[in-house]
Short mmCIF file of C-alpha atoms in Angstrom, two decimals:
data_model
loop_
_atom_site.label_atom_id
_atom_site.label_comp_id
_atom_site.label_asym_id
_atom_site.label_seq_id
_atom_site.Cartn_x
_atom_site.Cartn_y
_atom_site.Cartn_z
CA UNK C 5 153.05 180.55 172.31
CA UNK C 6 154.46 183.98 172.94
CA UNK C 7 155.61 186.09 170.29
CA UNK C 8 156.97 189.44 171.21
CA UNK C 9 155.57 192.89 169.50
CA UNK C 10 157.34 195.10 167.83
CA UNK C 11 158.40 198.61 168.79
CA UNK C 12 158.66 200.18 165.20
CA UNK C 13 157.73 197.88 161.77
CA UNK C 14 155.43 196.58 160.53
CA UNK C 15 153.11 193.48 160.69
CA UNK C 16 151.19 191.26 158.28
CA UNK C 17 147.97 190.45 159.67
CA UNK C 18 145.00 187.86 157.98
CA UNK C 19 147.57 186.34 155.84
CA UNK C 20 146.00 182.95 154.48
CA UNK C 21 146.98 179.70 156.62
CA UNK C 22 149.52 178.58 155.02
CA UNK C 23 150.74 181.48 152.59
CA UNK C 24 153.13 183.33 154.81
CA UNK C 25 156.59 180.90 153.44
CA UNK C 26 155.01 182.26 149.89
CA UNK C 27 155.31 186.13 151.30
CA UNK C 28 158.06 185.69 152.77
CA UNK C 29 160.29 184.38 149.31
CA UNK C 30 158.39 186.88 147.23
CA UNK C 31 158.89 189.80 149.22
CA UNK C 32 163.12 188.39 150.26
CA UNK C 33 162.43 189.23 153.81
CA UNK C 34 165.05 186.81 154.15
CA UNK C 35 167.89 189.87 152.57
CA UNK C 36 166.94 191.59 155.90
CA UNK C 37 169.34 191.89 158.85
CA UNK C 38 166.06 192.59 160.98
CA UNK C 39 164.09 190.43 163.54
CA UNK C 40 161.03 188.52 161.44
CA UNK C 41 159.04 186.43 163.04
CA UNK C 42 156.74 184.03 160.88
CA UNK C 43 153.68 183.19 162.70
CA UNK C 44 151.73 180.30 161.16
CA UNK C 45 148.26 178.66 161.66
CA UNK C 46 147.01 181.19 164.33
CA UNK C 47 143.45 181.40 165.25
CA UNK C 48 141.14 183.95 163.91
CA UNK C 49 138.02 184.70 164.14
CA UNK C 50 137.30 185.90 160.25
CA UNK C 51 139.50 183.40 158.65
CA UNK C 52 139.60 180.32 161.42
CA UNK C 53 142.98 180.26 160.96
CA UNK C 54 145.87 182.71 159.97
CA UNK C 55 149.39 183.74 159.05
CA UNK C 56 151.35 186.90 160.63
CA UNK C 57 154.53 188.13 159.67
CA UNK C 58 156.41 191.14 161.88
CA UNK C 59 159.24 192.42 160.98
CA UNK C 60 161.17 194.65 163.24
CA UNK C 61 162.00 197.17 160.75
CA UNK C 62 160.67 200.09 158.98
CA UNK C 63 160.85 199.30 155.27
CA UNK C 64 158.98 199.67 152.04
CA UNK C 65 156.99 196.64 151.41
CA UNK C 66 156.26 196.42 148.10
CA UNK C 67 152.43 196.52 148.34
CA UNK C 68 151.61 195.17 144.93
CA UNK C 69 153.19 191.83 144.81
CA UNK C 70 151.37 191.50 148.47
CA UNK C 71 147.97 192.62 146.28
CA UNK C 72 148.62 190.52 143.60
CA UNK C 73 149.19 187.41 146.79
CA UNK C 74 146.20 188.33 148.59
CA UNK C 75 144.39 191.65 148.64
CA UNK C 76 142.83 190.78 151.92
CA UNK C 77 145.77 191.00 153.85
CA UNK C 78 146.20 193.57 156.54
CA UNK C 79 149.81 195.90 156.67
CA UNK C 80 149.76 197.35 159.39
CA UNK C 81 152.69 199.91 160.46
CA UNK C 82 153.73 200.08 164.42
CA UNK C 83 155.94 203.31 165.34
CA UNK C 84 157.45 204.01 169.07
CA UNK C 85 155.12 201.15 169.87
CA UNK C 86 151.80 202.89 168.79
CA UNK C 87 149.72 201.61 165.53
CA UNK C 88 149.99 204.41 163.61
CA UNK C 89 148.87 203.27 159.95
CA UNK C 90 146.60 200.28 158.67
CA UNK C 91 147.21 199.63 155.15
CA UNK C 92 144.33 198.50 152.50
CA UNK C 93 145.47 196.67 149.79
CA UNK C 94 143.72 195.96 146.09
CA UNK C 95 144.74 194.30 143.37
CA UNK C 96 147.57 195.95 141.06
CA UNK C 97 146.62 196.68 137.49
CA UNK C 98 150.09 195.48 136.40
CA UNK C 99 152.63 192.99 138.17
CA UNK C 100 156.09 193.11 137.07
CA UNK C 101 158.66 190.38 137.08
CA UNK C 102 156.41 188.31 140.15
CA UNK C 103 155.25 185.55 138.29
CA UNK C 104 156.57 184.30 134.98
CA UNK C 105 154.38 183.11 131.88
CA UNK C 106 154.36 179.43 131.48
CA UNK C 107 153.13 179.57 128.17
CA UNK C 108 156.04 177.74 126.13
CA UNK C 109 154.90 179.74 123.11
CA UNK C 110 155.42 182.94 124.65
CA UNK C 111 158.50 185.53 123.48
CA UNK C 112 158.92 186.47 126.93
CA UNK C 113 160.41 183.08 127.78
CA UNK C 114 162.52 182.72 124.33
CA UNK C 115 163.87 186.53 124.88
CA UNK C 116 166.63 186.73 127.18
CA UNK C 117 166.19 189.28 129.88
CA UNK C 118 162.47 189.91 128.91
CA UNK C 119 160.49 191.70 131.59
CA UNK C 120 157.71 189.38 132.75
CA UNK C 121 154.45 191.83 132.61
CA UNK C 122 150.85 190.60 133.62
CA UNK C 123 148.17 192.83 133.99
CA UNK C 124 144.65 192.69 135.28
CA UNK C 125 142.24 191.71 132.60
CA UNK C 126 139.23 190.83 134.88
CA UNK C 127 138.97 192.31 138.35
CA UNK C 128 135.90 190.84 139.78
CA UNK C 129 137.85 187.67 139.21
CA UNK C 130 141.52 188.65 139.86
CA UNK C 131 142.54 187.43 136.51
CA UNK C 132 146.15 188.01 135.20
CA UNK C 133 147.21 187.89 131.80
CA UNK C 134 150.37 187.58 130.44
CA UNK C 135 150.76 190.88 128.11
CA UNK C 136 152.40 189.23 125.30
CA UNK C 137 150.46 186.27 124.94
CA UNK C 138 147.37 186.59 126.81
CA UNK C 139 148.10 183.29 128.70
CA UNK C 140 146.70 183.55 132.51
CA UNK C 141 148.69 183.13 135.72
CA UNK C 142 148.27 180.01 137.39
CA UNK Y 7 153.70 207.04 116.38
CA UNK Y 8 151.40 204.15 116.36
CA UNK Y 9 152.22 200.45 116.03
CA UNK Y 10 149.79 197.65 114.87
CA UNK Y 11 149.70 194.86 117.53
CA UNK Y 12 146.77 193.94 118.13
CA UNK Y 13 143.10 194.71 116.82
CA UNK Y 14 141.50 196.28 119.56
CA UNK Y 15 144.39 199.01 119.15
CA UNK Y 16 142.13 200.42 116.53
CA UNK Y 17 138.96 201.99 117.60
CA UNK Y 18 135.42 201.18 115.33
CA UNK Y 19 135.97 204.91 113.87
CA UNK Y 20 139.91 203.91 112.61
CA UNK Y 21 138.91 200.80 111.22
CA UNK Y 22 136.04 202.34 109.05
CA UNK Y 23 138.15 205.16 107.76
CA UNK Y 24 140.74 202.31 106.67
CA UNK Y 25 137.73 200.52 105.10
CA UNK Y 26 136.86 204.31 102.92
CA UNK Y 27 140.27 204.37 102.19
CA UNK Y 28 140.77 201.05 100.89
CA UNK Y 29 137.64 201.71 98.94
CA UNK Y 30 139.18 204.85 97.38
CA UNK Y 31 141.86 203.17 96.79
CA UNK Y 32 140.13 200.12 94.88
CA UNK Y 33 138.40 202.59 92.58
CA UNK Y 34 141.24 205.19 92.06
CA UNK Y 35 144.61 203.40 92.06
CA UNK Y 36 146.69 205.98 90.28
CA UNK Y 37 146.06 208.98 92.84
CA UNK Y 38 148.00 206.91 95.61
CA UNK Y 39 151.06 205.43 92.99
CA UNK Y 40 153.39 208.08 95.04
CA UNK Y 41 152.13 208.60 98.25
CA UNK Y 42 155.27 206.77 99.95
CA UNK Y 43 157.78 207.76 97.33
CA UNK Y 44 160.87 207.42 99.51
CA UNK Y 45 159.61 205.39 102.23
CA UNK Y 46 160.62 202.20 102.93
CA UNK Y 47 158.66 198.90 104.50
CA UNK Y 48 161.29 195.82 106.09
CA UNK Y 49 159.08 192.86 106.07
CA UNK Y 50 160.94 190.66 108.73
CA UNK Y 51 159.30 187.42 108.30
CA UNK Y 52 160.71 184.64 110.84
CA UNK Y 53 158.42 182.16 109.81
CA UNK Y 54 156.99 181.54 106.23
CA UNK Y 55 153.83 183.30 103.89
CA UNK Y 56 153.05 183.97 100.85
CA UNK Y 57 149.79 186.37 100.95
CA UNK Y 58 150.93 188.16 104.18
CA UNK Y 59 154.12 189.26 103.06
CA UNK Y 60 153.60 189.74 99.36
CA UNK Y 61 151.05 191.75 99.71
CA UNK Y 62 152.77 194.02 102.25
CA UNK Y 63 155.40 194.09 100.06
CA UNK Y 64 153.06 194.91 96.91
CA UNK Y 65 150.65 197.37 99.03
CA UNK Y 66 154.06 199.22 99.66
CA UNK Y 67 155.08 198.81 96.15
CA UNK Y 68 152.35 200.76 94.94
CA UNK Y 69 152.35 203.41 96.98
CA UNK Y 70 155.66 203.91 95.54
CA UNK Y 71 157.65 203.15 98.34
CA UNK Y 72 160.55 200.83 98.67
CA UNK Y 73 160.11 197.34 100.56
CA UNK Y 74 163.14 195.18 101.98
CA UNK Y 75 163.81 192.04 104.73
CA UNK Y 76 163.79 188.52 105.26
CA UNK Y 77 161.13 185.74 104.33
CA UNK Y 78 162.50 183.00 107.05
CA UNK Y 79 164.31 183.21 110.32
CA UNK Y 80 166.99 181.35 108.75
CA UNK Y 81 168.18 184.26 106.13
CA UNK Y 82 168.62 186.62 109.33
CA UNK Y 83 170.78 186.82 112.26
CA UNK Y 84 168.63 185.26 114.10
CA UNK Y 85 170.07 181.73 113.22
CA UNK Y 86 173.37 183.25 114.99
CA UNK Y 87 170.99 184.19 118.24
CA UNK Y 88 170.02 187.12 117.90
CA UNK Y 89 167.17 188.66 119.21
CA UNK Y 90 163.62 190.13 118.56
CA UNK Y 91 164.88 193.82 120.00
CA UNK Y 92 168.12 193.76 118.53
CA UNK Y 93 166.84 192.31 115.39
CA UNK Y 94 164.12 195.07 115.26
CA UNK Y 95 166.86 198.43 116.38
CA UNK Y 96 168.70 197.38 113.56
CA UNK Y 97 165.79 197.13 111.14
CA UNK Y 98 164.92 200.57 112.12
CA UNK Y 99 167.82 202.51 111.38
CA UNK Y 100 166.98 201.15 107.13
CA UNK Y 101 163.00 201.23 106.78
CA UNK Y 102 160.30 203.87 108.14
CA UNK Y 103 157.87 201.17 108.87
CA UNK Y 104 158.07 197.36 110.21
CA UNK Y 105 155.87 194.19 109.31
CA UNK Y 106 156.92 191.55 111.61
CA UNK Y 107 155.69 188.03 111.55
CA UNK Y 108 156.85 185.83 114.32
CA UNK Y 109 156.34 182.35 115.57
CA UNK Y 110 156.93 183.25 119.00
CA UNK Y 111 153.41 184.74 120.60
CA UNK Y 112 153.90 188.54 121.55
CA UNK Y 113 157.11 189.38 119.30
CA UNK Y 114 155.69 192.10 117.43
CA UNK Y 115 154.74 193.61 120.86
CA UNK Y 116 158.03 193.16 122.26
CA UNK Y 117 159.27 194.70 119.22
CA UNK Y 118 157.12 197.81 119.81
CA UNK Y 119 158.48 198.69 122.96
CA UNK Y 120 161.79 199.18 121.62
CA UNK Y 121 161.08 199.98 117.95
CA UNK Y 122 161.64 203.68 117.14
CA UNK Y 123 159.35 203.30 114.30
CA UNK Y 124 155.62 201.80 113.76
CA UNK Y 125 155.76 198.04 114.21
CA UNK Y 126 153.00 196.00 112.59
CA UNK Y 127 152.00 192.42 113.52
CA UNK Y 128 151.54 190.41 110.50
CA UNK Y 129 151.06 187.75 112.83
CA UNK Y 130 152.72 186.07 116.02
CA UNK Y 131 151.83 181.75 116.57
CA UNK Y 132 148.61 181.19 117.14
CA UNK Y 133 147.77 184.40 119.16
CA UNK Y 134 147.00 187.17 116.79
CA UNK Y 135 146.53 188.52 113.11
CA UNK Y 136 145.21 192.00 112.75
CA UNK Y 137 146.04 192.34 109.56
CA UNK Y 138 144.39 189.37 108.46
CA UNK Y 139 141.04 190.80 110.62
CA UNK Y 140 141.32 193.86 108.35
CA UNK Y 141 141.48 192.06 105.50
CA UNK Y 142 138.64 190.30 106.46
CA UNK Y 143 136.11 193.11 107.66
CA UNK Y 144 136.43 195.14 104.44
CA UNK Y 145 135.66 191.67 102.60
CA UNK Y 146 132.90 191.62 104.45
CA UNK Y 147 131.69 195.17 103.82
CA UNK Y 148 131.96 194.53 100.28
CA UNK Y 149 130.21 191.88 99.94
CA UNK Y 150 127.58 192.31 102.74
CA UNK Y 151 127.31 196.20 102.82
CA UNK Y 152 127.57 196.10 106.81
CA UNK Y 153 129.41 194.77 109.62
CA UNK Y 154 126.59 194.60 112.20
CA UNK Y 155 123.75 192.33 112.59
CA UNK Y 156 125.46 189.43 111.78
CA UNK Y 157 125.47 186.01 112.55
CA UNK Y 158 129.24 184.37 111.88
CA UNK Y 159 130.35 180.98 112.34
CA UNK Y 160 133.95 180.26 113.06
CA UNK Y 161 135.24 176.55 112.01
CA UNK Y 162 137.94 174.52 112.66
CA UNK Y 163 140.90 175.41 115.13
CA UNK Y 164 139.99 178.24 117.04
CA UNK Y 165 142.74 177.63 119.64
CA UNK Y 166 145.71 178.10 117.77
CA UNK Y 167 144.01 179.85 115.05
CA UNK Y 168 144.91 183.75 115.08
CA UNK Y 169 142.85 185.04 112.60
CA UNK Y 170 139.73 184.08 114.23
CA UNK Y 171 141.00 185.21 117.52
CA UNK Y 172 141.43 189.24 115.98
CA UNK Y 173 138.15 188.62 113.70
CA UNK Y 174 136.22 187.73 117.07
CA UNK Y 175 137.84 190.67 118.90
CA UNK Y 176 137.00 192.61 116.06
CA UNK Y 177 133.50 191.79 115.46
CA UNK Y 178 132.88 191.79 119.14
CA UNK Y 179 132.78 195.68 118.73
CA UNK Y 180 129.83 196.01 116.45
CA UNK Y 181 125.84 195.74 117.54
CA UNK Y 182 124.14 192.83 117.11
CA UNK Y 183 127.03 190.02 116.14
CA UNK Y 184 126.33 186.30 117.46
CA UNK Y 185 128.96 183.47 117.29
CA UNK Y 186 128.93 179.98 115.91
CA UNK Y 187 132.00 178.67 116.99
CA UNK Y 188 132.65 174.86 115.67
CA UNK Y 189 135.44 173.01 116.59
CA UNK Y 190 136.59 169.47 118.00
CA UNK Y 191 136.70 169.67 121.64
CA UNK Y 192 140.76 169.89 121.57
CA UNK Y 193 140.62 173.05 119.90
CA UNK Y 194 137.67 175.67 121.32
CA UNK Y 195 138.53 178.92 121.58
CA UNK Y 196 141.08 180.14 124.29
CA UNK Y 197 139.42 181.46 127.46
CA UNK Y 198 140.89 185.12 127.67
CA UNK Y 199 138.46 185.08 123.83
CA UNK Y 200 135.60 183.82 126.25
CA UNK Y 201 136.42 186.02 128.71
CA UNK Y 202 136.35 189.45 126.72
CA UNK Y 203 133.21 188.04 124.88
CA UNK Y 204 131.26 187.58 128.25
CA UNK Y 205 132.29 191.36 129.19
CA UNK Y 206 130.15 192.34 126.06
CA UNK Y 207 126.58 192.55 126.43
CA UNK Y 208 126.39 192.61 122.44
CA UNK Y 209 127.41 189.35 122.32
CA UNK Y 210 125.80 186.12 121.88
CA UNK Y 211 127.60 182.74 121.16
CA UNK Y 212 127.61 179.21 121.60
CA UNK Y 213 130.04 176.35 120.86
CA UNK Y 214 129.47 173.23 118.55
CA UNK Y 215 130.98 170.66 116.92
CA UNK Y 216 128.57 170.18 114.29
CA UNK Y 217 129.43 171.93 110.65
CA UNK Y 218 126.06 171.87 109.07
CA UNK Y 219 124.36 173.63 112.37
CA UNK Y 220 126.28 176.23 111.77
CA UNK Y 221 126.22 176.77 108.51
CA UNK Y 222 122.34 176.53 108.39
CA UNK Y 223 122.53 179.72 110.51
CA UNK Y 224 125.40 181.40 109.02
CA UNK Y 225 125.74 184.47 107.11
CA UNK Y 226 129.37 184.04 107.10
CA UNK Y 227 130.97 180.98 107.43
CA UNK Y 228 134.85 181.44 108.42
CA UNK Y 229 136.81 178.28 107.69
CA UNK Y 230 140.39 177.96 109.34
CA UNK Y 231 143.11 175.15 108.69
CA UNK Y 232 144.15 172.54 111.42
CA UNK Y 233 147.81 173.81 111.68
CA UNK Y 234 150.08 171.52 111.96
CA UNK Y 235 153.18 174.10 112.84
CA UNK Y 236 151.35 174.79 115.85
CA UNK Y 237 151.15 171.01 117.50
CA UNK Y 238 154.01 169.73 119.53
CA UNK Y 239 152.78 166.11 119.19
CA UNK Y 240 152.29 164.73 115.53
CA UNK Y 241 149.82 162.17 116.54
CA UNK Y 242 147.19 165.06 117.71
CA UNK Y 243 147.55 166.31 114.16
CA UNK Y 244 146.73 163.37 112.43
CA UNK Y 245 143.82 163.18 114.51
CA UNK Y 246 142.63 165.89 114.23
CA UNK Y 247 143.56 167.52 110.59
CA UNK Y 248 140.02 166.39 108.65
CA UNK Y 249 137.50 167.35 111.33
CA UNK Y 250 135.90 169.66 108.80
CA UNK Y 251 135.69 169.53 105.23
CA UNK Y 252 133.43 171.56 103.66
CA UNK Y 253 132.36 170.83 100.16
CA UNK Y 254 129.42 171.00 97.73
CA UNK Y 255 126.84 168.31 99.54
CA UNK Y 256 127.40 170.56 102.47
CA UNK Y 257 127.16 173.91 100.84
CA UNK Y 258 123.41 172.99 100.43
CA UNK Y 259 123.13 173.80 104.18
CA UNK Y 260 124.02 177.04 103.71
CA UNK Y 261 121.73 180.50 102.95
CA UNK Y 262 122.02 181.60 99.31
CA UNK Y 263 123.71 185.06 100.78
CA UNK Y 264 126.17 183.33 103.09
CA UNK Y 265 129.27 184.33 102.30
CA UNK Y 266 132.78 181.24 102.72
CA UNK Y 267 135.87 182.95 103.94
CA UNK Y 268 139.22 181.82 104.97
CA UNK Y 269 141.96 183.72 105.79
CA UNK Y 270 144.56 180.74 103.33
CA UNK Y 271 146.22 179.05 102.74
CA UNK Y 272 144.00 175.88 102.98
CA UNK Y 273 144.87 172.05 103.02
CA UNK Y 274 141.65 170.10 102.05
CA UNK Y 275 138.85 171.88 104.91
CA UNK Y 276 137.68 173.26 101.32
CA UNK Y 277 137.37 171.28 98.88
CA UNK Y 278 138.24 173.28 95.46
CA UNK Y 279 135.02 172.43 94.13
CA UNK Y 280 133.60 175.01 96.41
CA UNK Y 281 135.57 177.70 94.44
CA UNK Y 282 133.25 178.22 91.81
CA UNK Y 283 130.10 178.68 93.80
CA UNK Y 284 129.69 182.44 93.62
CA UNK Y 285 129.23 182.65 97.85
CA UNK Y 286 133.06 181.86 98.02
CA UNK Y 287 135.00 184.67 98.88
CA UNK Y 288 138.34 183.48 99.94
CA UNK Y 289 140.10 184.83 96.49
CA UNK Y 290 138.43 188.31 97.02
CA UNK Y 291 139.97 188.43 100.45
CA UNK Y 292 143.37 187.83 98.40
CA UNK Y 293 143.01 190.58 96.87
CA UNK Y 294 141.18 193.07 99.87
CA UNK Y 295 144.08 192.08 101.61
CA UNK Y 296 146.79 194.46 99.57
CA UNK Y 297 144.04 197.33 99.51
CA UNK Y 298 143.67 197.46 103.38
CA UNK Y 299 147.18 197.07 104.06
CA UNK Y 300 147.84 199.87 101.60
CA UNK Y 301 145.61 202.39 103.50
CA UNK Y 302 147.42 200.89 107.12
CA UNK Y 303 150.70 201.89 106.24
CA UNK Y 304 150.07 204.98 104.86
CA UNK Y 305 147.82 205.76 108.44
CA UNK Y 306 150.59 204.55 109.87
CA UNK Y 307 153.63 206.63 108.02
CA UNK Y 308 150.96 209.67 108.61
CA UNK Y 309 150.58 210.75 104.37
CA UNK Y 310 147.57 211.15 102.27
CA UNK Y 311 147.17 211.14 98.53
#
């Protein structure tokens, strides 16, 4: 299968089999009026198998919800046809309004309009914790 | 301005100058009778106490400040649907300092982000309870001259329980502090606890659901009360509400310098025969509790005597 390359964007590279549906809603590629192709299941040889996503635009991607998704992904950004930018990413110290506590004792769910904050408590893990209760993202 | 949220928001150094000046205070009330002439504390309680907010209210009282609020959910707007950061902007623009105890975990912090003046938490669910944790350390520098080198056993619900939460996050701080947590297998310790205990190196612990092991070892033995506010299912409760009763046949187990806390109020985990051995120290935390809340707000409204 033949998908074409971009000229100027950027593409997704070593996305987990299987997670680029989950990138795609969190990141609302689908608000753009730009080409994106989704790419699933392709061979690799570091993961076996992985996701791509190009997108035929140049936009800011919001690089910590894709740290919080996977930090092992690869953004890479294509101008005039030439790579000219490979993108690390890490885990953020602080995700806002990504994932929501599921704690039903938490005041961030019985608060309407509450900001939903989780921040890194343990690193070497890639723990989140919800800030007002403690409670970690699942 | 500071707030009071959570323990760890105090350093080692804050917590023993609020231990001096509770100290001063116990042994020279009159020089701090108008320290906060002028000031005024809201208690905002939206879910019940008795030693929590009466003695925030008397701590204020004598420092000669004014105190005013609510002592259930359901004498506030809150009933009309209110909420937490409205609740707490309002509050503010009528007291100089805010104790805020909420069922809900996180309200006090939630509060602090919007409150233009110091929020305290005098407890939110089952998460945390600094308040009660200072309370408790300068009991326990009274009556064991050090909070170091210490073994402390924890009994009873230590999932929903909030005081031991704050106490272990406290203690955690100081050298040489091992853990004897008991509990029925339903209600261990939360893992974010685990979690920060692992990160210190200080820190030994292991879990149990045997009383008298613990105590044997003990030289304090924290008791907590199966709560049943914090259960959505009855039946778990029931089952669970008498796991641990200490009472005198048991107190045998224990050193002759081991000191019995709880933070109250209790249901039968003590029986009141226990009372009048001298190593019980509940009632004396009572009373610490006014002291240490009386050198908090005045840390926290910035005056000295």
């Amino acid at each position: 299968m033949n998908v074409d390359g971009i000229n100027s964007g950027i593409v997704l590279d070593h996305i987990k089999a299987g997670k680029s549906m989950e990138i795609y809603n969190y990141l609302n590629l689908d608000e753009l009026d730009c080409c994106v192709a989704i790419i699933k299941n392709v061979k690799s040889t570091k993961l076996g198998r992985k996701d791509i996503i190009k997108i035929d635009a140049e936009i800011n991607l919001d690089l910590d919800i894709l740290g919080y998704i996977d930090p092992n992904i690869t953004v890479n950004v294509i101008s005039d046809g030439v790579l000219v930018e490979k993108k690390k990413l890490k885990l953020p110290k602080e995700v806002k309004n990504v994932i929501k506590c599921k704690n039903p004792r938490c005041i961030s769910l019985a608060e309407r309009e509450t900001d939903q904050i989780f921040r890194l408590t343990s690193p070497e893990e890639g723990i989140y914790r919800c800030i007002y209760c403690d409670s970690e993202s699942k | 301005m500071r707030h009071l949220i959570d323990i760890t928001d105090l350093s080692v150094n804050e917590i023993a100058e609020l231990i001096r000046t509770s100290n001063d205070i116990i042994g020279n009330r009159k020089a701090y009778s108008e320290v906060c002439r002028g000031r005024k504390l809201a208690t905002l309680f939206f879910e019940p106490s008795t030693r929590t907010r009466l003695s925030f209210e008397a701590a204020m009282l004598e420092l000669g400040g004014a105190v005013l609020g609510f002592s259930s959910a359901d004498s506030s707007s809150a009933t009309k649907g209110e909420s937490v950061i409205d609740t707490v902007r309002t509050v503010a623009c009528y007291a100089d300092v805010i104790a805020m105890r909420h069922p809900k975990e996180g309200a006090p912090l939630l509060a602090s982000l919007k409150s233009p003046v110091p929020v305290i938490n005098a407890g939110d669910g089952g998460h945390s309870h600094p308040t009660q944790t200072l309370t408790d350390l300068l009991t326990i520098q009274r009556e064991k001259g050090r909070l170091d080198n210490m073994t402390v056993a924890l009994c009873g619900d230590l999932k929903f329980g909030r005081t031991v939460h704050s106490l272990i996050a406290a203690m955690s701080c100081y050298e040489n502090i091992k853990f004897i947590l008991i509990s029925p297998e339903e209600l261990k310790i939360p893992d974010y606890i685990r979690e920060d205990m692992k990160k210190r190196r200080n820190i030994e612990w292991r879990e149990t659901d045997k009383l008298e092991e613990g105590l044997a070892k003990a030289d304090i033995l924290y008791m907590t009360r199966v709560q049943r506010e914090r259960f959505f299912n009855e039946a778990d409760y029931m089952r669970l509400k008498d796991s641990f009763i200490l009472d005198t046949e048991k107190m045998r187990y224990a050193k002759p310098d081991t000191i019995i806390m709880h933070p109250l109020p209790r249901v039968n985990e003590i029986s009141v025969k226990v009372d009048d051995d001298p190593r019980a120290c509940y009632f004396k935390q009572v009373e610490n509790g006014k002291f240490i809340r009386m050198a908090l707000i005045m840390r926290l409204l910035e005056v000295s005597k």
